[in-house]
mmCIF file of C-alpha atoms in Angstrom:
data_model
loop_
_atom_site.group_PDB
_atom_site.id
_atom_site.type_symbol
_atom_site.label_atom_id
_atom_site.label_comp_id
_atom_site.label_asym_id
_atom_site.label_seq_id
_atom_site.Cartn_x
_atom_site.Cartn_y
_atom_site.Cartn_z
ATOM 1 C CA UNK A 132 -0.111 -0.075 -0.053
ATOM 2 C CA UNK A 133 2.872 2.473 0.483
ATOM 3 C CA UNK A 134 4.891 2.882 -2.040
ATOM 4 C CA UNK A 135 5.340 6.181 -1.396
ATOM 5 C CA UNK A 136 6.843 6.969 2.171
ATOM 6 C CA UNK A 137 6.259 10.346 3.535
ATOM 7 C CA UNK A 138 9.911 10.360 4.593
ATOM 8 C CA UNK A 139 11.214 10.110 1.248
ATOM 9 C CA UNK A 140 8.672 13.087 -0.540
ATOM 10 C CA UNK A 141 9.016 15.946 3.084
ATOM 11 C CA UNK A 142 12.269 16.965 3.827
ATOM 12 C CA UNK A 143 11.570 18.467 7.275
ATOM 13 C CA UNK A 144 10.538 15.388 8.864
ATOM 14 C CA UNK A 145 11.821 12.490 10.635
ATOM 15 C CA UNK A 146 10.490 10.189 13.365
ATOM 16 C CA UNK A 147 11.823 12.474 16.553
ATOM 17 C CA UNK A 148 10.385 15.838 14.749
ATOM 18 C CA UNK A 149 6.911 17.339 15.102
ATOM 19 C CA UNK A 150 4.749 15.231 12.450
ATOM 20 C CA UNK A 151 2.379 14.525 9.569
ATOM 21 C CA UNK A 152 0.330 12.425 8.071
ATOM 22 C CA UNK A 153 -1.781 11.758 5.087
ATOM 23 C CA UNK A 154 -4.122 9.251 3.046
ATOM 24 C CA UNK A 155 -6.214 8.510 0.215
ATOM 25 C CA UNK A 156 -8.910 7.388 0.394
ATOM 26 C CA UNK A 157 -10.768 6.339 -3.578
ATOM 27 C CA UNK A 158 -14.305 5.067 -2.889
ATOM 28 C CA UNK A 159 -14.855 4.336 0.108
ATOM 29 C CA UNK A 160 -10.999 2.261 0.495
ATOM 30 C CA UNK A 161 -8.136 3.803 2.107
ATOM 31 C CA UNK A 162 -5.595 2.835 -1.064
ATOM 32 C CA UNK A 163 -2.831 5.148 0.508
ATOM 33 C CA UNK A 164 -1.502 5.729 4.374
ATOM 34 C CA UNK A 165 1.186 7.066 6.314
ATOM 35 C CA UNK A 166 2.370 8.839 9.519
ATOM 36 C CA UNK A 167 5.824 10.406 10.356
ATOM 37 C CA UNK A 168 7.173 12.135 13.479
ATOM 38 C CA UNK A 169 5.594 12.682 16.730
ATOM 39 C CA UNK A 170 2.253 14.022 17.762
ATOM 40 C CA UNK A 171 3.837 15.530 21.133
ATOM 41 C CA UNK A 172 7.654 16.217 20.802
ATOM 42 C CA UNK A 173 7.391 16.762 24.758
ATOM 43 C CA UNK A 174 6.306 13.100 25.613
ATOM 44 C CA UNK A 175 7.769 11.767 22.787
ATOM 45 C CA UNK A 176 4.027 10.284 21.578
ATOM 46 C CA UNK A 177 4.208 8.744 17.658
ATOM 47 C CA UNK A 178 1.458 10.515 15.351
ATOM 48 C CA UNK A 179 -1.124 8.422 14.274
ATOM 49 C CA UNK A 180 -4.073 7.745 12.294
ATOM 50 C CA UNK A 181 -6.045 8.771 15.522
ATOM 51 C CA UNK A 182 -4.168 11.767 16.460
ATOM 52 C CA UNK A 183 -6.182 14.730 16.591
ATOM 53 C CA UNK A 184 -5.079 18.264 14.929
ATOM 54 C CA UNK A 185 -5.898 21.602 14.933
ATOM 55 C CA UNK A 186 -7.526 21.820 11.198
ATOM 56 C CA UNK A 187 -7.032 25.493 10.937
ATOM 57 C CA UNK A 188 -8.780 26.792 7.629
ATOM 58 C CA UNK A 189 -10.153 22.848 6.798
ATOM 59 C CA UNK A 190 -12.801 24.309 9.808
ATOM 60 C CA UNK A 191 -14.561 26.299 7.234
ATOM 61 C CA UNK A 192 -16.241 23.079 5.155
ATOM 62 C CA UNK A 193 -17.841 22.475 8.210
ATOM 63 C CA UNK A 194 -19.075 25.922 8.983
ATOM 64 C CA UNK A 195 -20.619 25.943 5.187
ATOM 65 C CA UNK A 196 -22.620 22.701 5.078
ATOM 66 C CA UNK A 197 -24.238 23.845 8.829
ATOM 67 C CA UNK A 198 -25.281 26.804 6.797
ATOM 68 C CA UNK A 199 -26.331 24.550 3.743
ATOM 69 C CA UNK A 200 -28.194 22.707 5.711
ATOM 70 C CA UNK A 201 -29.796 25.852 7.423
ATOM 71 C CA UNK A 202 -30.973 27.002 3.828
ATOM 72 C CA UNK A 203 -32.370 23.297 3.133
ATOM 73 C CA UNK A 204 -34.612 23.777 6.514
ATOM 74 C CA UNK A 205 -35.863 27.013 4.847
ATOM 75 C CA UNK A 206 -34.310 28.646 8.262
ATOM 76 C CA UNK A 207 -32.632 31.100 6.121
ATOM 77 C CA UNK A 208 -31.652 32.126 2.373
ATOM 78 C CA UNK A 209 -28.323 32.347 1.111
ATOM 79 C CA UNK A 210 -29.407 36.118 -0.121
ATOM 80 C CA UNK A 211 -30.502 37.093 3.858
ATOM 81 C CA UNK A 212 -29.323 40.188 5.247
ATOM 82 C CA UNK A 213 -26.020 39.961 7.301
ATOM 83 C CA UNK A 214 -27.984 42.196 9.510
ATOM 84 C CA UNK A 215 -31.426 40.308 9.471
ATOM 85 C CA UNK A 216 -29.115 38.074 12.367
ATOM 86 C CA UNK A 217 -26.025 40.690 13.305
ATOM 87 C CA UNK A 218 -27.537 43.686 13.753
ATOM 88 C CA UNK A 219 -24.565 45.470 15.374
ATOM 89 C CA UNK A 220 -23.194 45.873 11.641
ATOM 90 C CA UNK A 221 -26.272 47.434 10.144
ATOM 91 C CA UNK A 222 -23.977 50.884 10.463
ATOM 92 C CA UNK A 223 -21.836 50.123 7.806
ATOM 93 C CA UNK A 224 -22.564 46.127 6.594
ATOM 94 C CA UNK A 225 -26.389 46.286 5.616
ATOM 95 C CA UNK A 226 -26.080 45.225 2.757
ATOM 96 C CA UNK A 227 -24.097 42.453 3.065
ATOM 97 C CA UNK A 228 -26.049 39.423 2.503
ATOM 98 C CA UNK A 229 -25.141 35.323 3.605
ATOM 99 C CA UNK A 230 -24.068 34.130 -0.006
ATOM 100 C CA UNK A 231 -21.471 36.771 0.106
ATOM 101 C CA UNK A 232 -19.837 36.122 3.312
ATOM 102 C CA UNK A 233 -19.770 32.321 2.404
ATOM 103 C CA UNK A 234 -17.984 33.069 -1.314
ATOM 104 C CA UNK A 235 -15.385 35.966 0.421
ATOM 105 C CA UNK A 236 -17.003 38.871 -1.789
ATOM 106 C CA UNK A 237 -18.217 40.618 1.762
ATOM 107 C CA UNK A 238 -15.684 43.630 1.662
ATOM 108 C CA UNK A 239 -15.346 42.346 5.613
ATOM 109 C CA UNK A 240 -11.458 43.301 7.206
ATOM 110 C CA UNK A 241 -10.437 40.113 8.211
ATOM 111 C CA UNK A 242 -10.366 39.918 12.063
ATOM 112 C CA UNK A 243 -6.429 39.094 12.303
ATOM 113 C CA UNK A 244 -5.480 41.993 10.555
ATOM 114 C CA UNK A 245 -7.573 43.999 13.334
ATOM 115 C CA UNK A 246 -5.805 41.871 15.913
ATOM 116 C CA UNK A 247 -2.572 42.855 14.502
ATOM 117 C CA UNK A 248 -3.782 46.306 14.710
ATOM 118 C CA UNK A 249 -4.318 46.214 18.741
ATOM 119 C CA UNK A 250 -0.986 45.094 19.027
ATOM 120 C CA UNK A 251 -2.582 41.575 20.102
ATOM 121 C CA UNK A 252 0.383 39.284 18.822
ATOM 122 C CA UNK A 253 -0.516 36.748 21.123
ATOM 123 C CA UNK A 254 -4.144 36.526 19.874
ATOM 124 C CA UNK A 255 -4.923 33.387 22.013
ATOM 125 C CA UNK A 256 -7.856 34.239 23.739
ATOM 126 C CA UNK A 257 -9.830 36.138 21.098
ATOM 127 C CA UNK A 258 -12.733 34.700 20.480
ATOM 128 C CA UNK A 259 -16.116 35.502 18.399
ATOM 129 C CA UNK A 260 -17.422 37.825 21.020
ATOM 130 C CA UNK A 261 -13.988 40.052 20.525
ATOM 131 C CA UNK A 262 -14.420 39.853 16.954
ATOM 132 C CA UNK A 263 -17.839 40.858 16.631
ATOM 133 C CA UNK A 264 -17.008 43.493 18.837
ATOM 134 C CA UNK A 265 -13.534 44.633 16.921
ATOM 135 C CA UNK A 266 -15.564 44.301 13.278
ATOM 136 C CA UNK A 267 -19.019 46.529 15.179
ATOM 137 C CA UNK A 268 -15.580 49.365 15.644
ATOM 138 C CA UNK A 269 -15.368 49.679 12.248
ATOM 139 C CA UNK A 270 -17.125 51.639 9.811
ATOM 140 C CA UNK A 271 -16.867 50.805 6.012
ATOM 141 C CA UNK A 272 -16.215 48.010 3.962
ATOM 142 C CA UNK A 273 -13.552 47.562 1.922
ATOM 143 C CA UNK A 274 -15.092 47.390 -0.884
ATOM 144 C CA UNK A 275 -18.889 46.858 -2.799
ATOM 145 C CA UNK A 276 -20.262 43.663 -1.807
ATOM 146 C CA UNK A 277 -20.462 41.000 -3.893
ATOM 147 C CA UNK A 278 -17.938 43.142 -6.350
ATOM 148 C CA UNK A 279 -14.496 41.433 -5.905
ATOM 149 C CA UNK A 280 -13.234 38.310 -3.752
ATOM 150 C CA UNK A 281 -11.170 38.897 -0.613
ATOM 151 C CA UNK A 282 -10.420 36.248 1.692
ATOM 152 C CA UNK A 283 -11.328 37.067 4.914
ATOM 153 C CA UNK A 284 -11.718 35.206 8.407
ATOM 154 C CA UNK A 285 -14.717 37.204 9.300
ATOM 155 C CA UNK A 286 -16.925 36.128 7.125
ATOM 156 C CA UNK A 287 -16.634 32.708 8.926
ATOM 157 C CA UNK A 288 -17.055 33.823 12.173
ATOM 158 C CA UNK A 289 -19.706 35.819 11.268
ATOM 159 C CA UNK A 290 -21.431 32.438 9.632
ATOM 160 C CA UNK A 291 -20.708 30.355 12.860
ATOM 161 C CA UNK A 292 -22.666 33.411 15.043
ATOM 162 C CA UNK A 293 -25.473 33.249 12.478
ATOM 163 C CA UNK A 294 -25.689 29.529 12.906
ATOM 164 C CA UNK A 295 -25.441 29.935 16.896
ATOM 165 C CA UNK A 296 -28.768 32.869 17.033
ATOM 166 C CA UNK A 297 -30.502 30.796 14.837
ATOM 167 C CA UNK A 298 -30.247 27.859 16.507
ATOM 168 C CA UNK A 299 -29.543 28.387 19.811
ATOM 169 C CA UNK A 300 -26.683 26.504 20.080
ATOM 170 C CA UNK A 301 -23.248 26.879 20.466
ATOM 171 C CA UNK A 302 -21.213 25.841 17.270
ATOM 172 C CA UNK A 303 -19.406 23.111 18.385
ATOM 173 C CA UNK A 304 -23.007 21.906 19.737
ATOM 174 C CA UNK A 305 -24.465 22.441 16.427
ATOM 175 C CA UNK A 306 -21.857 20.406 14.671
ATOM 176 C CA UNK A 307 -21.591 17.795 16.892
ATOM 177 C CA UNK A 308 -25.026 16.884 16.746
ATOM 178 C CA UNK A 309 -25.713 17.634 12.899
ATOM 179 C CA UNK A 310 -22.609 16.633 11.098
ATOM 180 C CA UNK A 311 -20.085 15.367 13.822
ATOM 181 C CA UNK A 312 -22.095 12.986 15.541
ATOM 182 C CA UNK A 313 -24.683 11.673 12.456
ATOM 183 C CA UNK A 314 -21.663 10.495 10.270
ATOM 184 C CA UNK A 315 -20.020 8.704 13.309
ATOM 185 C CA UNK A 316 -16.579 11.189 13.877
ATOM 186 C CA UNK A 317 -16.237 10.492 17.678
ATOM 187 C CA UNK A 318 -12.619 12.153 17.639
ATOM 188 C CA UNK A 319 -13.344 15.633 16.269
ATOM 189 C CA UNK A 320 -14.861 18.450 17.997
ATOM 190 C CA UNK A 321 -14.838 22.749 17.513
ATOM 191 C CA UNK A 322 -11.783 24.053 20.095
ATOM 192 C CA UNK A 323 -13.276 27.259 21.124
ATOM 193 C CA UNK A 324 -13.716 29.267 24.559
ATOM 194 C CA UNK A 325 -14.623 26.055 26.576
ATOM 195 C CA UNK A 326 -10.910 24.512 25.988
ATOM 196 C CA UNK A 327 -12.623 21.149 26.074
ATOM 197 C CA UNK A 328 -9.472 18.461 26.886
ATOM 198 C CA UNK A 329 -8.766 16.620 23.193
ATOM 199 C CA UNK A 330 -7.705 12.971 23.652
ATOM 200 C CA UNK A 331 -5.344 12.306 21.465
ATOM 201 C CA UNK A 332 -3.911 15.271 20.654
ATOM 202 C CA UNK A 333 -1.120 16.689 18.852
ATOM 203 C CA UNK A 334 0.124 19.958 19.221
ATOM 204 C CA UNK A 335 1.741 22.551 17.143
ATOM 205 C CA UNK A 336 5.350 23.472 16.384
ATOM 206 C CA UNK A 337 7.468 26.153 14.755
ATOM 207 C CA UNK A 338 10.688 25.810 13.923
ATOM 208 C CA UNK A 339 12.991 28.385 15.949
ATOM 209 C CA UNK A 340 16.673 28.667 14.461
ATOM 210 C CA UNK A 341 17.627 24.679 15.115
ATOM 211 C CA UNK A 342 15.089 24.025 17.898
ATOM 212 C CA UNK A 343 11.351 23.843 17.663
ATOM 213 C CA UNK A 344 8.810 26.139 20.100
ATOM 214 C CA UNK A 345 5.366 24.586 21.168
ATOM 215 C CA UNK A 346 2.278 27.019 19.266
ATOM 216 C CA UNK A 347 -0.753 25.514 21.978
ATOM 217 C CA UNK A 348 -3.084 28.174 19.576
ATOM 218 C CA UNK A 349 -3.232 31.643 18.387
ATOM 219 C CA UNK A 350 -7.494 32.091 18.612
ATOM 220 C CA UNK A 351 -10.732 30.724 20.087
ATOM 221 C CA UNK A 352 -12.782 32.356 17.022
ATOM 222 C CA UNK A 353 -14.821 29.598 15.397
ATOM 223 C CA UNK A 354 -16.387 29.188 12.045
ATOM 224 C CA UNK A 355 -12.941 29.823 10.410
ATOM 225 C CA UNK A 356 -10.675 27.718 12.304
ATOM 226 C CA UNK A 357 -10.151 25.299 15.006
ATOM 227 C CA UNK A 358 -12.353 22.203 14.101
ATOM 228 C CA UNK A 359 -10.505 19.818 15.563
ATOM 229 C CA UNK A 360 -9.740 16.278 14.197
ATOM 230 C CA UNK A 361 -8.075 13.611 13.010
ATOM 231 C CA UNK A 362 -7.053 10.996 9.824
ATOM 232 C CA UNK A 363 -9.742 8.307 10.499
ATOM 233 C CA UNK A 364 -12.722 10.983 11.067
ATOM 234 C CA UNK A 365 -11.234 12.913 8.371
ATOM 235 C CA UNK A 366 -12.020 10.473 5.769
ATOM 236 C CA UNK A 367 -15.797 9.632 7.244
ATOM 237 C CA UNK A 368 -16.046 13.534 6.150
ATOM 238 C CA UNK A 369 -15.014 12.667 2.872
ATOM 239 C CA UNK A 370 -17.204 9.380 2.550
ATOM 240 C CA UNK A 371 -20.124 11.604 3.852
ATOM 241 C CA UNK A 372 -19.902 14.179 1.507
ATOM 242 C CA UNK A 373 -20.796 11.597 -1.308
ATOM 243 C CA UNK A 374 -24.021 10.525 0.330
ATOM 244 C CA UNK A 375 -27.528 12.515 1.919
ATOM 245 C CA UNK A 376 -27.284 11.829 4.709
ATOM 246 C CA UNK A 377 -26.016 15.797 6.097
ATOM 247 C CA UNK A 378 -27.399 17.031 2.808
ATOM 248 C CA UNK A 379 -29.660 16.586 -0.104
ATOM 249 C CA UNK A 380 -28.036 16.622 -3.580
ATOM 250 C CA UNK A 381 -29.859 20.111 -4.919
ATOM 251 C CA UNK A 382 -28.679 21.901 -2.213
ATOM 252 C CA UNK A 383 -25.161 19.905 -2.109
ATOM 253 C CA UNK A 384 -24.743 21.504 -5.876
ATOM 254 C CA UNK A 385 -23.684 24.599 -3.807
ATOM 255 C CA UNK A 386 -20.845 23.415 -3.149
ATOM 256 C CA UNK A 387 -18.976 23.244 -6.770
ATOM 257 C CA UNK A 388 -20.821 26.211 -7.900
ATOM 258 C CA UNK A 389 -18.247 28.921 -7.449
ATOM 259 C CA UNK A 390 -20.027 32.282 -6.144
ATOM 260 C CA UNK A 391 -20.516 35.161 -9.238
ATOM 261 C CA UNK A 392 -20.272 39.023 -8.571
ATOM 262 C CA UNK A 393 -23.081 41.893 -9.026
ATOM 263 C CA UNK A 394 -22.601 41.589 -12.362
ATOM 264 C CA UNK A 395 -23.149 37.737 -13.164
ATOM 265 C CA UNK A 396 -19.380 36.801 -13.309
ATOM 266 C CA UNK A 397 -16.838 34.873 -11.856
ATOM 267 C CA UNK A 398 -15.360 35.378 -8.192
ATOM 268 C CA UNK A 399 -12.034 34.504 -8.513
ATOM 269 C CA UNK A 400 -8.496 33.775 -7.227
ATOM 270 C CA UNK A 401 -5.170 32.467 -8.333
ATOM 271 C CA UNK A 402 -7.031 28.960 -6.815
ATOM 272 C CA UNK A 403 -10.441 29.828 -9.040
ATOM 273 C CA UNK A 404 -13.492 29.321 -7.371
ATOM 274 C CA UNK A 405 -15.071 29.383 -4.026
ATOM 275 C CA UNK A 406 -18.325 28.141 -2.534
ATOM 276 C CA UNK A 407 -19.771 27.528 1.205
ATOM 277 C CA UNK A 408 -15.927 26.503 2.178
ATOM 278 C CA UNK A 409 -13.719 24.680 -0.559
ATOM 279 C CA UNK A 410 -12.035 26.551 -3.561
ATOM 280 C CA UNK A 411 -12.888 25.242 -6.887
ATOM 281 C CA UNK A 412 -10.163 24.256 -9.316
ATOM 282 C CA UNK A 413 -9.004 21.684 -11.614
ATOM 283 C CA UNK A 414 -5.951 20.131 -10.556
ATOM 284 C CA UNK A 415 -3.923 16.963 -12.519
ATOM 285 C CA UNK A 416 -6.864 18.164 -15.540
ATOM 286 C CA UNK A 417 -9.531 17.116 -13.157
ATOM 287 C CA UNK A 418 -12.268 18.760 -11.094
ATOM 288 C CA UNK A 419 -11.502 19.592 -7.150
ATOM 289 C CA UNK A 420 -12.966 20.907 -4.474
ATOM 290 C CA UNK A 421 -9.840 21.043 -1.773
ATOM 291 C CA UNK A 422 -8.912 23.224 0.780
ATOM 292 C CA UNK A 423 -5.503 23.957 2.952
ATOM 293 C CA UNK A 424 -5.158 25.121 6.434
ATOM 294 C CA UNK A 425 -2.656 26.877 9.049
ATOM 295 C CA UNK A 426 -2.983 28.152 12.266
ATOM 296 C CA UNK A 427 -0.571 27.584 15.633
ATOM 297 C CA UNK A 428 2.075 25.003 14.161
ATOM 298 C CA UNK A 429 -0.680 23.030 12.144
ATOM 299 C CA UNK A 430 -1.120 22.821 8.095
ATOM 300 C CA UNK A 431 -4.119 20.937 6.919
ATOM 301 C CA UNK A 432 -5.135 20.024 3.276
ATOM 302 C CA UNK A 433 -7.438 17.945 1.895
ATOM 303 C CA UNK A 434 -8.542 17.629 -1.599
ATOM 304 C CA UNK A 435 -11.016 16.278 -3.326
ATOM 305 C CA UNK A 436 -11.384 14.880 -7.035
ATOM 306 C CA UNK A 437 -15.224 14.333 -6.581
ATOM 307 C CA UNK A 438 -15.393 12.892 -9.871
ATOM 308 C CA UNK A 439 -13.041 10.196 -9.609
ATOM 309 C CA UNK A 440 -14.153 9.765 -5.902
ATOM 310 C CA UNK A 441 -10.717 10.213 -4.881
ATOM 311 C CA UNK A 442 -9.200 12.326 -2.442
ATOM 312 C CA UNK A 443 -6.165 12.839 0.060
ATOM 313 C CA UNK A 444 -6.374 14.421 3.079
ATOM 314 C CA UNK A 445 -2.892 14.735 4.722
ATOM 315 C CA UNK A 446 -2.135 16.532 8.073
ATOM 316 C CA UNK A 447 0.615 17.892 10.434
ATOM 317 C CA UNK A 448 1.020 19.347 13.896
ATOM 318 C CA UNK A 449 4.242 21.452 12.384
ATOM 319 C CA UNK A 450 4.543 24.549 10.391
ATOM 320 C CA UNK A 451 7.024 24.444 8.491
ATOM 321 C CA UNK A 452 5.679 22.075 6.237
ATOM 322 C CA UNK A 453 6.460 22.975 2.316
ATOM 323 C CA UNK A 454 3.254 23.184 -0.070
ATOM 324 C CA UNK A 455 5.072 22.772 -2.751
ATOM 325 C CA UNK A 456 6.270 19.147 -1.780
ATOM 326 C CA UNK A 457 3.295 18.498 -0.812
ATOM 327 C CA UNK A 458 1.326 19.326 -3.915
ATOM 328 C CA UNK A 459 3.883 17.484 -5.643
ATOM 329 C CA UNK A 460 3.199 14.593 -3.405
ATOM 330 C CA UNK A 461 -0.646 14.741 -3.890
ATOM 331 C CA UNK A 462 0.259 14.770 -7.473
ATOM 332 C CA UNK A 463 1.624 11.699 -7.572
ATOM 333 C CA UNK A 464 -0.772 9.491 -5.321
ATOM 334 C CA UNK A 465 -3.444 10.766 -8.122
ATOM 335 C CA UNK A 466 -1.197 9.083 -10.466
ATOM 336 C CA UNK A 467 -0.616 6.170 -8.931
ATOM 337 C CA UNK A 468 -4.065 5.506 -7.083
ATOM 338 C CA UNK A 469 -7.023 6.839 -9.199
#
């Protein structure tokens, strides 16, 4: 199964470094799996398939799924104004819609930039309430909603707040009840201001000179980040996206339809389109939806070649993961197993 080895493809990793793990999933069967390195350098705990990582921005597809579920149930519409649910922003964001948040075309400033403006180099305790407070203090959008694409983590924090205000559940509880619990993702949760104990947790690391520094978490924001999961559970998520347990076929089409600007032209960036937590792009001559994540010493990527029902999921607890090496590795897996 493992002719391609992680140790041969990723130069920064070894048996005593922070870790990296990958699986390839073909039509519900794991055709490749490998792990290398440590989940905890302090305790010399090897990384395994059930090690739990901070997914960083690979959390966004879960928020997008939750929004689509609420739409399918008739509890909100794509064209609903943000301020229907979050009136605190009516003084400057009254025309922003839910779909513009989901497509990163709302024009809202990224909360990371706002935290830096406050000289919060350590944003450990910033949560969604603080982020909403910072956004409330702003006076204008960066551009007319729907006129351009600009990736902003604030969009997905606001989507999380919308979910919470509609359902009366925290995002953590909503995802547990309507996504994680439904498909058996027993080792997956949202790491929010409750800071729950997480079994089999991997810790994130950054390289400082010749040494590694442990980086616990950058922020407690949810919706945009801080879903914690394992390779085993992410395989269950990937499988579920082909079925109708979480979302019907008609509603699911939104995942594959890139956002459009106000003139009907596709909103795009160098990676292609974007919709409800997924980047949309051709890779290796095939259609994909995918996302990367990077936060607090963690790096993550899921690439779904959905027409071939082939996916690669790679998780690392080292900020030094090399993205060109990662993309080349995924292309080799696609060439060998799809």
